[in-house]
mmCIF file of C-alpha atoms in Angstrom:
data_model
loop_
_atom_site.group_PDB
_atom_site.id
_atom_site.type_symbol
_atom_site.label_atom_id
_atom_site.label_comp_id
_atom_site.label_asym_id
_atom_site.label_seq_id
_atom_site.Cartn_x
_atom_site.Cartn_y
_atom_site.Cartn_z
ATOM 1 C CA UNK A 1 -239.989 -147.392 -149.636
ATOM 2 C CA UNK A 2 -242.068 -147.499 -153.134
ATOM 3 C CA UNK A 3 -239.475 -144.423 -153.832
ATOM 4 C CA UNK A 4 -236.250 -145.830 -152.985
ATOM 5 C CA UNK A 5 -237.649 -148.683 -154.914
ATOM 6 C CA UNK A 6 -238.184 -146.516 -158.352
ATOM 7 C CA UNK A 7 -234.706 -145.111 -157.677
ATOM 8 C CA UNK A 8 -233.130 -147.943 -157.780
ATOM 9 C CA UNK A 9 -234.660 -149.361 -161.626
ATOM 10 C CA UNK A 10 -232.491 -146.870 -163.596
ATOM 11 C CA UNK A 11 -229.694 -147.965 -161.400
ATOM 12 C CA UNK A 12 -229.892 -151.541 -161.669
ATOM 13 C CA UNK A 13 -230.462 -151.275 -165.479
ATOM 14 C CA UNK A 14 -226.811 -149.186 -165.441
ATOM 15 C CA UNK A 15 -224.828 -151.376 -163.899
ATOM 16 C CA UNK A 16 -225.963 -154.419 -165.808
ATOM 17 C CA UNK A 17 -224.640 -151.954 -168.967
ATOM 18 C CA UNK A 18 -222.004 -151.259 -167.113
ATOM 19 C CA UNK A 19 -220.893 -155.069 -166.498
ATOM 20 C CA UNK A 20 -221.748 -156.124 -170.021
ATOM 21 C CA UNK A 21 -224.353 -157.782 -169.511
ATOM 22 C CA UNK A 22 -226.974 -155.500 -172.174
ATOM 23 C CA UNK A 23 -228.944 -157.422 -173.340
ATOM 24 C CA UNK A 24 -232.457 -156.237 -173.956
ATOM 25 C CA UNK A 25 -232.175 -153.474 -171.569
ATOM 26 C CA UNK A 26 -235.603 -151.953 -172.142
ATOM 27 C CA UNK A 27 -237.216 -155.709 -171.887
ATOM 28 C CA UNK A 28 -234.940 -155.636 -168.319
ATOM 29 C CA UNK A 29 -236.186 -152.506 -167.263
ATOM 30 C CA UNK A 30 -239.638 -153.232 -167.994
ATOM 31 C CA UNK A 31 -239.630 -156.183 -165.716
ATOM 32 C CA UNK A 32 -238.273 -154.202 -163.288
ATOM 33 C CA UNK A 33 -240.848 -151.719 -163.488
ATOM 34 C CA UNK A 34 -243.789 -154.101 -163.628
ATOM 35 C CA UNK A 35 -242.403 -156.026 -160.302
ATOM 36 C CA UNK A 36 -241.761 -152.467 -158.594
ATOM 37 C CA UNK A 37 -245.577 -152.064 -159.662
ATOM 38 C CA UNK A 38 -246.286 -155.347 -158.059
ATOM 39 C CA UNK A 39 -244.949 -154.524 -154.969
ATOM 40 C CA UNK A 40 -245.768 -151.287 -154.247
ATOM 41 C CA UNK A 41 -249.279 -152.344 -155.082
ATOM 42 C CA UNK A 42 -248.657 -155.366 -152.474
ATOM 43 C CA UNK A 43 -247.374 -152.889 -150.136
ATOM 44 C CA UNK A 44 -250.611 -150.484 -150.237
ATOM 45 C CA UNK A 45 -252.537 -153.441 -149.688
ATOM 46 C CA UNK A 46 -250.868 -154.479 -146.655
ATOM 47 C CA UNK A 47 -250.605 -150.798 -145.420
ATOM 48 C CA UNK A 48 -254.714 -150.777 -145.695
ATOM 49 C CA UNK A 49 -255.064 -153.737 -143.821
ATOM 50 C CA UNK A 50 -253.191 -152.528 -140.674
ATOM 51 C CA UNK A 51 -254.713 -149.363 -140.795
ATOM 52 C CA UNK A 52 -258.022 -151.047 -140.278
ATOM 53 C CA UNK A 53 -256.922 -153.618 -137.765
ATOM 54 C CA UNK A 54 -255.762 -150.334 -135.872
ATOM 55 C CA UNK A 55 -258.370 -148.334 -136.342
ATOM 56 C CA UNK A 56 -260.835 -151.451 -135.452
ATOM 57 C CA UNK A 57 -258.813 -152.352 -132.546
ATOM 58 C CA UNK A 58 -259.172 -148.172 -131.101
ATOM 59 C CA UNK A 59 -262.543 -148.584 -131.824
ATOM 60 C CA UNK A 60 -263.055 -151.891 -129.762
ATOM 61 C CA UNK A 61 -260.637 -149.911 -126.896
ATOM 62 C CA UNK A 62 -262.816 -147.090 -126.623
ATOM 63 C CA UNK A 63 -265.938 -148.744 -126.741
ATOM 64 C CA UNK A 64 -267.597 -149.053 -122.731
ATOM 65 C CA UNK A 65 -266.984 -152.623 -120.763
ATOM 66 C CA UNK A 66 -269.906 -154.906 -121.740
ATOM 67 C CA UNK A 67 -270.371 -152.805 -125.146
ATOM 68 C CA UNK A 68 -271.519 -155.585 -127.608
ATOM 69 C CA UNK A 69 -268.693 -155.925 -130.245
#
């Protein structure tokens, strides 16, 4: 996902040249790049967190009945 997500920054900044609408293409680009950044950092977060819900939840399902938690 964070890849498809870098593709797609040279991309967007193409067919806004494309359409006319230049601007400050290296400002444009930039904010794409920092909210990719934002995201994928969002993402790795959220990625961590279910991981250890998981593994806490194997643990928990592996531990013997009347195990204290």
């Amino acid at each position: 996902m964070k890849h498809i997500g870098a593709q797609q920054i040279p991309v967007l900044v193409e067919i806004r040249r494309d359409l006319g609408l230049g601007g400050d293409l290296t400002a444009y680009r930039s904010q794409l790049e920092a909210q990719h950044q934002r995201v994928a950092e969002q993402l790795d977060r959220t990625l961590a967190a279910l991981q250890a819900d998981a593994t806490a939840a194997l643990a928990d399902a592996a531990a013997p009945p009347g195990a204290a938690a």
